[in-house]
Amino acid sequence: MSDTHALLSDYDAEDIIEKDRRHVWHHLLQHKIHEEQDPKIFVEGQGVRVTDIHGVEYLDASSGGVWCVNVGYGRESMAKVIHDQLLKLPYYAGVAGTVPAAQFADKLTNLLPGLDRVFFANSGSEANEKAFKIIRQIAHLNGNQKSQVLYRDRDYHGTTIACLAASGHEERRQAYGPFPDGFAAIPHALCYRCPFGLSYPDCDIECAHALEDVIQEEGPDTIGGLILEPITAGGGVIPPVQEYYPIIQEICEKYGVVLIMDEVVCGFGRTGTMFGFEHYEVAPDIVTMAKGMASSYAPISAAAVRSEIFEEFLHDPGEKYDYFRDISTYGGCTGGFAAALENMRIVEEEDLVENARAVGAYLLDRLQELADHPNVGDVRGKGLFAGIELVADKSSKVPLGEDVMGAVMRIVTEEGVLIGRTNRSIPGHNNTLNIAPPLIVSKADIDEIVAAVRVGIEKGC
Ligand SMILES: Cc1ncc(COP(=O)(O)O)c(C=O)c1O
């Protein structure tokens, strides 16, 4: 065993749990529960499985809790490229270039036709902030008012104040206002709970046409951008119908609205295409990304933009502040670029996008077997991102409440499988389980996941 391994495993479990309980402020958690139960602490992972501090192994059908360890755990080549790059040059601020940044930007833009400039940052929220700032600055540069950004109900774009202002997760926003002006919502695209009370295909895709109504209400001269998750993730796993995006694109073009696609979750294979928007006939102007970009072996995010957008910022050097005056210190950490390059190599060489498509289709088929259960209202998804919406009864569609959802989650975990759920996001509608295993998952793993979810629903509801 190397020294590093000795160091990492040389601990007393009870001591670590106590240190965590006393000092770590966990994300999205009411800490009072730790007066009665230990904090969950993970120690190691291999493939699709992780082990906790008590030595209990789980099949991680959440890819690290928030759908990001796409190539799976324990990848030596990922660790090696990061190690080698850090020894060579760990960092230089993004005002200058580095070798892996240039290589990755080249690789990425080859995958995104028409988008040929990349701004690097550290988190999904930050990448979206960059997109908002780009839109606001273009309005300033052109001397117009088109600085407002529209977002969709149930979509999530991040944790910062501006990203929350642009997110349709009312419960995530609660207590964090006042929010900045310049953001307004369009309706969500969940057919199971159509915001217009209509049924597909006789609905004329009202949810997409509603964009034009909101633009008219807010004033076309004020709308600079629209940000959408190609497939809503944390808001309940919502793939819009096929006709949705061409209508959205047409309206954006009509009103000169920049279309930002937030690929933070869907990007890099999650839904069975390299980017989620590729399921649809649509060509975004800005694509933001994070999570699966380096499978979270190192933090990295980016906003990729059309050349026309980049050119708005090209002027002769002078006194004016007309270039994009933005920097993220850690957007210059080279470990993230090296990890992203290796991640891409793995995704391509192991054909993980195709695995996500094929095994994802198997996952959805298997989950449909649960649809007969009286509390399963809807099963939906794309590739390796599936959602199961649980209801008190099928005809009223009344969502299951916190207690039952909590019980289902607990039982699935006891069955040895980690899944996710809508988490204090949509008022009264935190009733969708989500399943998003690493893209290397096999059909046998899927059988294990579905069996655990079945037990969770049957015993918990
Ligand atoms: C679609 C989407 N965009 C943005 C974010 C924010 O990313 P981060 O947590 O890296 O800031 C998330 C986080 O889950 C997300 O799901």
Tab-separated table of C-alpha atoms and ligand atoms in Angstrom:
chain	number	residue	atom	x	y	z
A	1	MET	CA	0.000	0.000	0.000
A	2	SER	CA	1.333	3.438	-0.921
A	3	ASP	CA	1.780	6.175	1.688
A	4	THR	CA	-1.201	8.026	0.268
A	5	HIS	CA	-3.431	5.008	0.701
A	6	ALA	CA	-2.154	4.496	4.233
A	7	LEU	CA	-2.957	8.110	5.054
A	8	LEU	CA	-6.446	7.997	3.547
A	9	SER	CA	-7.492	4.816	5.306
A	10	ASP	CA	-5.762	5.421	8.638
A	11	TYR	CA	-8.733	6.631	10.645
A	12	ASP	CA	-11.068	5.599	13.385
A	13	ALA	CA	-14.645	5.514	12.045
A	14	GLU	CA	-16.265	6.747	15.255
A	15	ASP	CA	-13.800	9.645	15.455
A	16	ILE	CA	-14.533	10.705	11.865
A	17	ILE	CA	-18.285	10.499	12.419
A	18	GLU	CA	-17.960	12.662	15.524
A	19	LYS	CA	-15.780	15.221	13.722
A	20	ASP	CA	-18.291	15.355	10.903
A	21	ARG	CA	-21.238	15.646	13.279
A	22	ARG	CA	-19.596	18.541	15.115
A	23	HIS	CA	-18.086	20.547	12.286
A	24	VAL	CA	-19.334	19.767	8.791
A	25	TRP	CA	-22.291	21.789	7.519
A	26	HIS	CA	-23.829	19.405	5.006
A	27	HIS	CA	-25.616	20.546	1.879
A	28	LEU	CA	-29.419	20.547	1.714
A	29	LEU	CA	-29.757	18.962	5.153
A	30	GLN	CA	-31.638	19.635	8.380
A	31	HIS	CA	-28.899	18.845	10.878
A	32	LYS	CA	-31.258	18.100	13.752
A	33	ILE	CA	-31.548	14.559	12.367
A	34	HIS	CA	-27.927	13.991	13.365
A	35	GLU	CA	-28.945	14.148	17.017
A	36	GLU	CA	-30.596	10.780	16.395
A	37	GLN	CA	-28.758	9.274	13.446
A	38	ASP	CA	-25.174	9.308	12.222
A	39	PRO	CA	-24.234	11.462	9.279
A	40	LYS	CA	-23.703	9.378	6.159
A	41	ILE	CA	-20.024	9.225	5.260
A	42	PHE	CA	-18.686	7.568	2.126
A	43	VAL	CA	-15.204	6.158	1.960
A	44	GLU	CA	-14.554	4.643	-1.428
A	45	GLY	CA	-16.043	3.711	-4.767
A	46	GLN	CA	-15.427	1.278	-7.591
A	47	GLY	CA	-17.384	1.084	-10.831
A	48	VAL	CA	-21.043	1.760	-9.970
A	49	ARG	CA	-20.630	0.991	-6.273
A	50	VAL	CA	-19.686	3.041	-3.220
A	51	THR	CA	-18.875	1.946	0.319
A	52	ASP	CA	-19.702	3.864	3.477
A	53	ILE	CA	-17.629	4.271	6.609
A	54	HIS	CA	-19.219	1.173	8.175
A	55	GLY	CA	-18.187	-0.943	5.198
A	56	VAL	CA	-21.696	-1.145	3.742
A	57	GLU	CA	-21.681	-1.247	-0.063
A	58	TYR	CA	-24.343	0.389	-2.229
A	59	LEU	CA	-25.137	0.382	-5.922
A	60	ASP	CA	-25.078	4.113	-6.601
A	61	ALA	CA	-27.958	4.822	-8.973
A	62	SER	CA	-27.507	8.547	-8.354
A	63	SER	CA	-23.932	8.892	-9.722
A	64	GLY	CA	-22.620	10.603	-6.621
A	65	GLY	CA	-25.960	11.929	-5.343
A	66	VAL	CA	-26.374	14.613	-7.997
A	67	TRP	CA	-25.859	12.735	-11.292
A	68	CYS	CA	-22.263	13.548	-12.038
A	69	VAL	CA	-19.829	10.612	-11.640
A	70	ASN	CA	-20.677	9.541	-15.169
A	71	VAL	CA	-17.657	7.320	-15.922
A	72	GLY	CA	-17.991	5.572	-12.562
A	73	TYR	CA	-15.699	5.360	-9.559
A	74	GLY	CA	-12.094	4.209	-9.242
A	75	ARG	CA	-10.785	5.282	-12.647
A	76	GLU	CA	-7.010	5.151	-12.366
A	77	SER	CA	-6.475	6.921	-15.675
A	78	MET	CA	-8.475	9.921	-14.422
A	79	ALA	CA	-6.354	10.124	-11.282
A	80	LYS	CA	-3.161	9.715	-13.303
A	81	VAL	CA	-3.823	12.487	-15.833
A	82	ILE	CA	-4.741	14.886	-13.023
A	83	HIS	CA	-1.615	13.888	-11.079
A	84	ASP	CA	0.655	14.301	-14.104
A	85	GLN	CA	-0.851	17.655	-15.073
A	86	LEU	CA	-0.604	19.040	-11.539
A	87	LEU	CA	3.084	18.190	-11.412
A	88	LYS	CA	3.686	19.840	-14.759
A	89	LEU	CA	1.639	23.018	-14.134
A	90	PRO	CA	-1.224	23.090	-11.629
A	91	TYR	CA	-2.560	26.497	-12.433
A	92	TYR	CA	-2.429	29.662	-14.367
A	93	ALA	CA	-5.126	32.335	-14.386
A	94	GLY	CA	-7.486	32.240	-17.352
A	95	VAL	CA	-6.175	35.546	-18.676
A	96	ALA	CA	-3.477	33.303	-20.211
A	97	GLY	CA	-3.778	29.894	-21.852
A	98	THR	CA	-2.651	26.427	-20.814
A	99	VAL	CA	-2.100	23.338	-22.947
A	100	PRO	CA	-5.001	21.177	-21.649
A	101	ALA	CA	-7.430	24.150	-21.748
A	102	ALA	CA	-6.706	24.692	-25.448
A	103	GLN	CA	-6.902	20.973	-26.180
A	104	PHE	CA	-10.202	20.546	-24.367
A	105	ALA	CA	-11.761	23.676	-25.875
A	106	ASP	CA	-10.867	22.334	-29.324
A	107	LYS	CA	-12.314	18.910	-28.543
A	108	LEU	CA	-15.501	20.390	-27.089
A	109	THR	CA	-16.218	22.844	-29.878
A	110	ASN	CA	-15.883	20.014	-32.424
A	111	LEU	CA	-18.870	18.432	-30.682
A	112	LEU	CA	-20.933	21.636	-30.702
A	113	PRO	CA	-21.399	22.836	-34.290
A	114	GLY	CA	-21.585	26.635	-34.517
A	115	LEU	CA	-20.351	27.142	-30.967
A	116	ASP	CA	-16.655	27.772	-31.147
A	117	ARG	CA	-15.640	29.754	-28.090
A	118	VAL	CA	-15.492	28.424	-24.527
A	119	PHE	CA	-15.348	30.305	-21.221
A	120	PHE	CA	-14.188	28.070	-18.360
A	121	ALA	CA	-15.357	28.224	-14.738
A	122	ASN	CA	-15.901	25.866	-11.790
A	123	SER	CA	-19.545	25.038	-11.230
A	124	GLY	CA	-22.793	24.792	-13.126
A	125	SER	CA	-24.148	27.852	-11.330
A	126	GLU	CA	-21.136	29.861	-12.358
A	127	ALA	CA	-21.395	28.793	-15.999
A	128	ASN	CA	-25.009	29.998	-16.019
A	129	GLU	CA	-24.012	33.272	-14.345
A	130	LYS	CA	-21.551	33.802	-17.200
A	131	ALA	CA	-24.361	33.300	-19.705
A	132	PHE	CA	-26.533	35.877	-17.898
A	133	LYS	CA	-23.661	38.369	-17.781
A	134	ILE	CA	-22.959	37.854	-21.477
A	135	ILE	CA	-26.582	38.671	-22.299
A	136	ARG	CA	-26.649	41.710	-20.024
A	137	GLN	CA	-23.407	43.047	-21.460
A	138	ILE	CA	-24.553	42.583	-25.055
A	139	ALA	CA	-27.604	44.721	-24.203
A	140	HIS	CA	-25.284	47.392	-22.776
A	141	LEU	CA	-22.978	47.218	-25.782
A	142	ASN	CA	-25.893	47.611	-28.165
A	143	GLY	CA	-27.503	50.321	-26.090
A	144	ASN	CA	-30.801	48.458	-25.712
A	145	GLN	CA	-32.888	46.987	-22.875
A	146	LYS	CA	-32.691	43.316	-23.892
A	147	SER	CA	-31.112	42.185	-20.626
A	148	GLN	CA	-33.978	40.135	-19.209
A	149	VAL	CA	-33.670	36.329	-19.128
A	150	LEU	CA	-36.647	33.980	-19.178
A	151	TYR	CA	-36.562	30.581	-17.488
A	152	ARG	CA	-38.987	27.683	-17.259
A	153	ASP	CA	-41.028	26.665	-14.247
A	154	ARG	CA	-39.552	23.496	-12.613
A	155	ASP	CA	-36.092	24.047	-14.166
A	156	TYR	CA	-33.089	24.612	-11.879
A	157	HIS	CA	-30.004	26.567	-12.869
A	158	GLY	CA	-27.963	26.831	-9.709
A	159	THR	CA	-27.449	28.031	-6.215
A	160	THR	CA	-26.263	31.637	-6.537
A	161	ILE	CA	-28.750	34.463	-6.075
A	162	ALA	CA	-29.010	35.156	-9.829
A	163	CYS	CA	-29.311	31.457	-10.662
A	164	LEU	CA	-32.039	31.062	-8.057
A	165	ALA	CA	-33.769	34.106	-9.539
A	166	ALA	CA	-33.693	32.153	-12.826
A	167	SER	CA	-34.914	28.856	-11.337
A	168	GLY	CA	-38.433	27.502	-11.148
A	169	HIS	CA	-37.900	25.811	-7.784
A	170	GLU	CA	-39.928	27.927	-5.402
A	171	GLU	CA	-38.840	25.997	-2.312
A	172	ARG	CA	-35.157	26.493	-3.119
A	173	ARG	CA	-35.746	30.234	-3.347
A	174	GLN	CA	-37.681	30.597	-0.126
A	175	ALA	CA	-35.886	32.809	2.410
A	176	TYR	CA	-33.183	33.947	-0.023
A	177	GLY	CA	-34.886	36.998	-1.518
A	178	PRO	CA	-34.887	39.746	-2.492
A	179	PHE	CA	-33.818	38.591	-5.915
A	180	PRO	CA	-32.390	40.729	-8.717
A	181	ASP	CA	-34.745	42.044	-11.395
A	182	GLY	CA	-34.505	40.788	-14.924
A	183	PHE	CA	-35.866	37.233	-14.762
A	184	ALA	CA	-39.356	35.914	-15.563
A	185	ALA	CA	-40.880	32.441	-15.887
A	186	ILE	CA	-42.547	30.494	-18.676
A	187	PRO	CA	-44.732	27.432	-17.916
A	188	HIS	CA	-43.243	23.959	-17.482
A	189	ALA	CA	-43.563	21.219	-20.100
A	190	LEU	CA	-44.727	18.255	-18.004
A	191	CYS	CA	-47.572	16.562	-19.906
A	192	TYR	CA	-48.627	14.504	-16.861
A	193	ARG	CA	-49.549	17.761	-15.131
A	194	CYS	CA	-50.156	19.997	-18.134
A	195	PRO	CA	-50.236	23.608	-16.879
A	196	PHE	CA	-53.056	24.274	-19.375
A	197	GLY	CA	-55.110	21.183	-18.526
A	198	LEU	CA	-54.640	19.876	-22.079
A	199	SER	CA	-53.649	16.473	-23.455
A	200	TYR	CA	-50.925	15.716	-25.963
A	201	PRO	CA	-51.140	15.539	-29.004
A	202	ASP	CA	-54.297	17.691	-29.136
A	203	CYS	CA	-52.705	20.496	-27.146
A	204	ASP	CA	-51.004	22.340	-30.029
A	205	ILE	CA	-47.951	22.309	-27.716
A	206	GLU	CA	-49.376	25.226	-25.775
A	207	CYS	CA	-46.489	25.102	-23.279
A	208	ALA	CA	-44.050	26.047	-26.072
A	209	HIS	CA	-46.298	28.726	-27.602
A	210	ALA	CA	-46.675	30.229	-24.114
A	211	LEU	CA	-43.140	31.569	-24.539
A	212	GLU	CA	-44.469	34.106	-27.036
A	213	ASP	CA	-47.204	35.202	-24.612
A	214	VAL	CA	-44.637	35.810	-21.863
A	215	ILE	CA	-42.380	37.737	-24.263
A	216	GLN	CA	-45.365	39.919	-25.223
A	217	GLU	CA	-46.351	40.471	-21.574
A	218	GLU	CA	-42.837	41.358	-20.463
A	219	GLY	CA	-42.135	43.443	-23.575
A	220	PRO	CA	-40.126	42.025	-26.506
A	221	ASP	CA	-37.623	44.871	-26.218
A	222	THR	CA	-36.627	43.659	-22.742
A	223	ILE	CA	-35.996	39.965	-23.420
A	224	GLY	CA	-32.394	39.033	-24.234
A	225	GLY	CA	-32.268	35.340	-23.363
A	226	LEU	CA	-34.105	32.154	-22.512
A	227	ILE	CA	-32.461	29.481	-20.358
A	228	LEU	CA	-33.754	25.914	-20.431
A	229	GLU	CA	-32.622	22.503	-19.297
A	230	PRO	CA	-33.012	20.353	-22.440
A	231	ILE	CA	-34.674	17.788	-20.183
A	232	THR	CA	-35.670	19.115	-16.759
A	233	ALA	CA	-33.696	17.106	-14.213
A	234	GLY	CA	-34.114	17.968	-10.513
A	235	GLY	CA	-37.567	19.448	-11.142
A	236	GLY	CA	-39.019	16.002	-11.827
A	237	VAL	CA	-37.279	14.451	-14.890
A	238	ILE	CA	-39.284	16.064	-17.702
A	239	PRO	CA	-38.418	15.410	-21.355
A	240	PRO	CA	-40.527	17.820	-23.434
A	241	VAL	CA	-42.354	16.375	-26.444
A	242	GLN	CA	-40.502	16.335	-29.788
A	243	GLU	CA	-42.388	19.341	-31.224
A	244	TYR	CA	-41.503	21.538	-28.265
A	245	TYR	CA	-38.039	22.825	-29.163
A	246	PRO	CA	-38.577	23.734	-32.837
A	247	ILE	CA	-41.422	26.016	-31.667
A	248	ILE	CA	-39.217	27.495	-28.939
A	249	GLN	CA	-36.410	28.074	-31.441
A	250	GLU	CA	-38.706	29.798	-33.913
A	251	ILE	CA	-40.030	32.166	-31.248
A	252	CYS	CA	-36.491	32.938	-30.038
A	253	GLU	CA	-35.440	33.771	-33.593
A	254	LYS	CA	-38.518	35.924	-34.149
A	255	TYR	CA	-37.772	38.067	-31.087
A	256	GLY	CA	-33.963	38.024	-31.157
A	257	VAL	CA	-33.721	35.973	-27.954
A	258	VAL	CA	-30.484	34.107	-27.197
A	259	LEU	CA	-31.245	30.454	-26.416
A	260	ILE	CA	-29.143	29.125	-23.541
A	261	MET	CA	-29.215	25.376	-23.062
A	262	ASP	CA	-28.210	24.326	-19.560
A	263	GLU	CA	-26.537	20.952	-20.158
A	264	VAL	CA	-25.144	20.759	-16.622
A	265	VAL	CA	-26.956	17.449	-16.018
A	266	CYS	CA	-27.696	16.177	-19.525
A	267	GLY	CA	-24.336	16.954	-21.100
A	268	PHE	CA	-21.728	14.286	-21.851
A	269	GLY	CA	-23.986	11.335	-22.467
A	270	ARG	CA	-26.429	11.187	-19.569
A	271	THR	CA	-29.580	10.965	-21.713
A	272	GLY	CA	-28.197	8.776	-24.509
A	273	THR	CA	-26.897	11.553	-26.753
A	274	MET	CA	-23.711	13.534	-26.130
A	275	PHE	CA	-25.834	16.601	-25.273
A	276	GLY	CA	-29.481	16.523	-24.235
A	277	PHE	CA	-30.574	19.035	-26.884
A	278	GLU	CA	-29.497	16.567	-29.601
A	279	HIS	CA	-32.722	14.640	-28.994
A	280	TYR	CA	-34.530	17.574	-30.553
A	281	GLU	CA	-34.374	19.780	-33.631
A	282	VAL	CA	-32.853	22.799	-31.962
A	283	ALA	CA	-29.596	24.737	-32.170
A	284	PRO	CA	-28.754	26.652	-28.969
A	285	ASP	CA	-26.680	29.848	-28.982
A	286	ILE	CA	-25.015	29.177	-25.630
A	287	VAL	CA	-24.462	25.789	-23.977
A	288	THR	CA	-23.505	25.615	-20.302
A	289	MET	CA	-22.075	22.454	-18.758
A	290	ALA	CA	-20.449	21.014	-15.619
A	291	LYS	CA	-21.108	17.725	-13.704
A	292	GLY	CA	-20.397	15.011	-16.333
A	293	MET	CA	-17.737	17.167	-17.988
A	294	ALA	CA	-15.001	15.567	-15.876
A	295	SER	CA	-17.311	13.148	-14.043
A	296	SER	CA	-16.543	15.230	-10.927
A	297	TYR	CA	-13.014	13.859	-10.564
A	298	ALA	CA	-12.125	17.582	-10.624
A	299	PRO	CA	-14.325	20.694	-10.619
A	300	ILE	CA	-14.786	22.291	-14.016
A	301	SER	CA	-17.603	23.989	-15.911
A	302	ALA	CA	-17.980	26.008	-19.078
A	303	ALA	CA	-20.162	28.217	-21.210
A	304	ALA	CA	-19.699	27.595	-24.954
A	305	VAL	CA	-20.998	30.316	-27.266
A	306	ARG	CA	-21.640	31.003	-30.955
A	307	SER	CA	-18.943	32.987	-32.702
A	308	GLU	CA	-21.457	35.814	-33.334
A	309	ILE	CA	-21.848	36.224	-29.581
A	310	PHE	CA	-18.104	36.221	-28.975
A	311	GLU	CA	-17.651	38.782	-31.746
A	312	GLU	CA	-19.925	41.230	-29.910
A	313	PHE	CA	-17.052	41.580	-27.452
A	314	LEU	CA	-14.306	42.131	-30.062
A	315	HIS	CA	-13.215	45.753	-30.246
A	316	ASP	CA	-9.953	47.605	-30.704
A	317	PRO	CA	-8.153	47.808	-27.373
A	318	GLY	CA	-8.729	51.179	-25.761
A	319	GLU	CA	-10.278	52.903	-22.846
A	320	LYS	CA	-13.683	51.290	-23.155
A	321	TYR	CA	-14.838	48.425	-20.923
A	322	ASP	CA	-16.266	46.531	-23.856
A	323	TYR	CA	-14.609	43.127	-23.425
A	324	PHE	CA	-16.070	40.443	-21.165
A	325	ARG	CA	-14.725	41.549	-17.785
A	326	ASP	CA	-15.193	38.265	-16.006
A	327	ILE	CA	-12.851	35.829	-14.283
A	328	SER	CA	-13.149	32.741	-12.113
A	329	THR	CA	-9.905	32.164	-10.274
A	330	TYR	CA	-10.277	28.414	-10.353
A	331	GLY	CA	-11.281	28.476	-14.011
A	332	GLY	CA	-7.514	28.287	-14.499
A	333	CYS	CA	-6.975	25.023	-12.577
A	334	THR	CA	-5.440	22.686	-15.112
A	335	GLY	CA	-6.450	19.474	-13.313
A	336	GLY	CA	-10.040	20.061	-14.449
A	337	PHE	CA	-9.039	20.339	-18.119
A	338	ALA	CA	-6.871	17.218	-17.942
A	339	ALA	CA	-9.738	15.364	-16.271
A	340	ALA	CA	-12.228	16.613	-18.874
A	341	LEU	CA	-9.975	15.430	-21.728
A	342	GLU	CA	-9.553	11.985	-20.195
A	343	ASN	CA	-13.261	11.824	-19.373
A	344	MET	CA	-14.045	12.518	-23.018
A	345	ARG	CA	-11.579	9.841	-24.144
A	346	ILE	CA	-13.288	7.294	-21.877
A	347	VAL	CA	-16.798	8.290	-22.966
A	348	GLU	CA	-15.821	7.936	-26.628
A	349	GLU	CA	-13.636	4.820	-26.439
A	350	GLU	CA	-16.049	2.904	-24.227
A	351	ASP	CA	-19.049	4.095	-26.233
A	352	LEU	CA	-20.767	5.265	-23.064
A	353	VAL	CA	-23.268	7.456	-24.891
A	354	GLU	CA	-24.510	4.359	-26.702
A	355	ASN	CA	-24.546	2.442	-23.406
A	356	ALA	CA	-26.627	5.228	-21.864
A	357	ARG	CA	-29.053	4.974	-24.786
A	358	ALA	CA	-29.362	1.187	-24.838
A	359	VAL	CA	-29.239	0.444	-21.108
A	360	GLY	CA	-31.317	3.571	-20.482
A	361	ALA	CA	-34.059	2.182	-22.751
A	362	TYR	CA	-33.881	-1.056	-20.749
A	363	LEU	CA	-34.154	0.935	-17.489
A	364	LEU	CA	-37.303	2.716	-18.682
A	365	ASP	CA	-38.833	-0.567	-19.899
A	366	ARG	CA	-38.168	-2.226	-16.571
A	367	LEU	CA	-39.536	0.756	-14.626
A	368	GLN	CA	-42.721	0.656	-16.715
A	369	GLU	CA	-43.358	-2.701	-15.019
A	370	LEU	CA	-43.975	-0.698	-11.846
A	371	ALA	CA	-46.595	1.478	-13.536
A	372	ASP	CA	-49.438	-0.827	-12.460
A	373	HIS	CA	-48.786	-0.083	-8.800
A	374	PRO	CA	-51.609	2.153	-7.477
A	375	ASN	CA	-49.136	4.795	-6.285
A	376	VAL	CA	-47.075	5.041	-9.470
A	377	GLY	CA	-48.555	7.955	-11.386
A	378	ASP	CA	-46.030	8.407	-14.166
A	379	VAL	CA	-42.759	6.859	-15.345
A	380	ARG	CA	-40.681	9.038	-17.659
A	381	GLY	CA	-37.149	9.822	-18.729
A	382	LYS	CA	-34.520	9.633	-21.441
A	383	GLY	CA	-31.378	7.505	-21.497
A	384	LEU	CA	-29.966	6.996	-18.024
A	385	PHE	CA	-32.149	9.593	-16.353
A	386	ALA	CA	-35.484	8.215	-15.213
A	387	GLY	CA	-38.201	9.576	-12.958
A	388	ILE	CA	-41.060	7.837	-11.150
A	389	GLU	CA	-43.770	10.175	-9.951
A	390	LEU	CA	-45.618	8.802	-6.909
A	391	VAL	CA	-49.216	9.771	-6.181
A	392	ALA	CA	-51.779	9.067	-3.469
A	393	ASP	CA	-54.115	7.727	-6.145
A	394	LYS	CA	-53.960	7.634	-9.897
A	395	SER	CA	-57.191	9.438	-10.719
A	396	SER	CA	-56.731	12.486	-8.474
A	397	LYS	CA	-52.944	12.549	-9.084
A	398	VAL	CA	-52.535	14.000	-5.578
A	399	PRO	CA	-48.776	13.840	-4.947
A	400	LEU	CA	-47.466	11.600	-2.171
A	401	GLY	CA	-46.269	13.599	0.824
A	402	GLU	CA	-42.914	13.965	2.578
A	403	ASP	CA	-43.391	11.079	5.037
A	404	VAL	CA	-44.164	8.463	2.431
A	405	MET	CA	-41.490	9.741	0.036
A	406	GLY	CA	-38.982	9.606	2.907
A	407	ALA	CA	-40.031	6.056	3.768
A	408	VAL	CA	-39.658	4.911	0.143
A	409	MET	CA	-36.191	6.442	-0.051
A	410	ARG	CA	-35.152	4.821	3.251
A	411	ILE	CA	-36.292	1.378	2.172
A	412	VAL	CA	-34.548	1.604	-1.225
A	413	THR	CA	-31.349	2.539	0.621
A	414	GLU	CA	-31.802	-0.389	3.013
A	415	GLU	CA	-32.076	-2.579	-0.087
A	416	GLY	CA	-28.546	-1.454	-0.982
A	417	VAL	CA	-29.342	1.044	-3.749
A	418	LEU	CA	-28.920	4.817	-3.724
A	419	ILE	CA	-31.400	6.845	-5.743
A	420	GLY	CA	-32.530	10.490	-5.701
A	421	ARG	CA	-35.794	12.410	-5.501
A	422	THR	CA	-37.176	15.898	-6.008
A	423	ASN	CA	-35.906	17.505	-2.854
A	424	ARG	CA	-37.780	20.434	-1.309
A	425	SER	CA	-37.994	22.088	-4.715
A	426	ILE	CA	-41.508	22.337	-6.122
A	427	PRO	CA	-44.190	23.219	-3.539
A	428	GLY	CA	-46.394	20.166	-2.976
A	429	HIS	CA	-44.669	18.249	-5.753
A	430	ASN	CA	-41.546	16.717	-4.280
A	431	ASN	CA	-42.855	13.319	-5.257
A	432	THR	CA	-40.608	12.117	-8.078
A	433	LEU	CA	-37.928	9.499	-7.503
A	434	ASN	CA	-35.005	9.799	-9.873
A	435	ILE	CA	-32.570	7.201	-11.108
A	436	ALA	CA	-29.348	8.186	-12.842
A	437	PRO	CA	-26.594	5.570	-12.481
A	438	PRO	CA	-23.089	5.976	-13.951
A	439	LEU	CA	-23.069	5.527	-17.738
A	440	ILE	CA	-21.129	2.241	-17.384
A	441	VAL	CA	-24.118	0.555	-15.723
A	442	SER	CA	-25.084	-2.922	-16.985
A	443	LYS	CA	-28.508	-4.509	-17.469
A	444	ALA	CA	-27.827	-6.731	-14.450
A	445	ASP	CA	-27.214	-3.590	-12.359
A	446	ILE	CA	-30.493	-2.163	-13.664
A	447	ASP	CA	-32.303	-5.318	-12.528
A	448	GLU	CA	-30.846	-4.771	-9.052
A	449	ILE	CA	-31.914	-1.106	-9.040
A	450	VAL	CA	-35.456	-1.844	-10.218
A	451	ALA	CA	-35.851	-4.643	-7.646
A	452	ALA	CA	-34.871	-2.259	-4.825
A	453	VAL	CA	-37.180	0.491	-6.097
A	454	ARG	CA	-40.032	-2.024	-6.306
A	455	VAL	CA	-39.513	-3.038	-2.665
A	456	GLY	CA	-39.307	0.640	-1.684
A	457	ILE	CA	-42.605	1.466	-3.361
A	458	GLU	CA	-44.415	-1.667	-2.243
A	459	LYS	CA	-43.384	-1.385	1.398
A	460	GLY	CA	-43.148	2.388	1.706
A	461	CYS	CA	-46.420	3.507	0.098
B	1	LIG	C1	-29.545	21.757	-14.550
B	1	LIG	C2	-28.599	22.307	-13.526
B	1	LIG	N1	-27.959	23.472	-13.783
B	1	LIG	C3	-27.105	24.004	-12.910
B	1	LIG	C4	-26.843	23.384	-11.708
B	1	LIG	C5	-25.892	24.015	-10.747
B	1	LIG	O1	-24.674	23.366	-10.783
B	1	LIG	P1	-23.644	23.522	-9.566
B	1	LIG	O2	-24.255	22.828	-8.392
B	1	LIG	O3	-22.404	22.866	-10.100
B	1	LIG	O4	-23.452	24.966	-9.341
B	1	LIG	C6	-27.454	22.162	-11.407
B	1	LIG	C7	-27.173	21.462	-10.149
B	1	LIG	O5	-27.696	20.424	-9.835
B	1	LIG	C8	-28.382	21.618	-12.326
B	1	LIG	O6	-29.051	20.481	-12.048
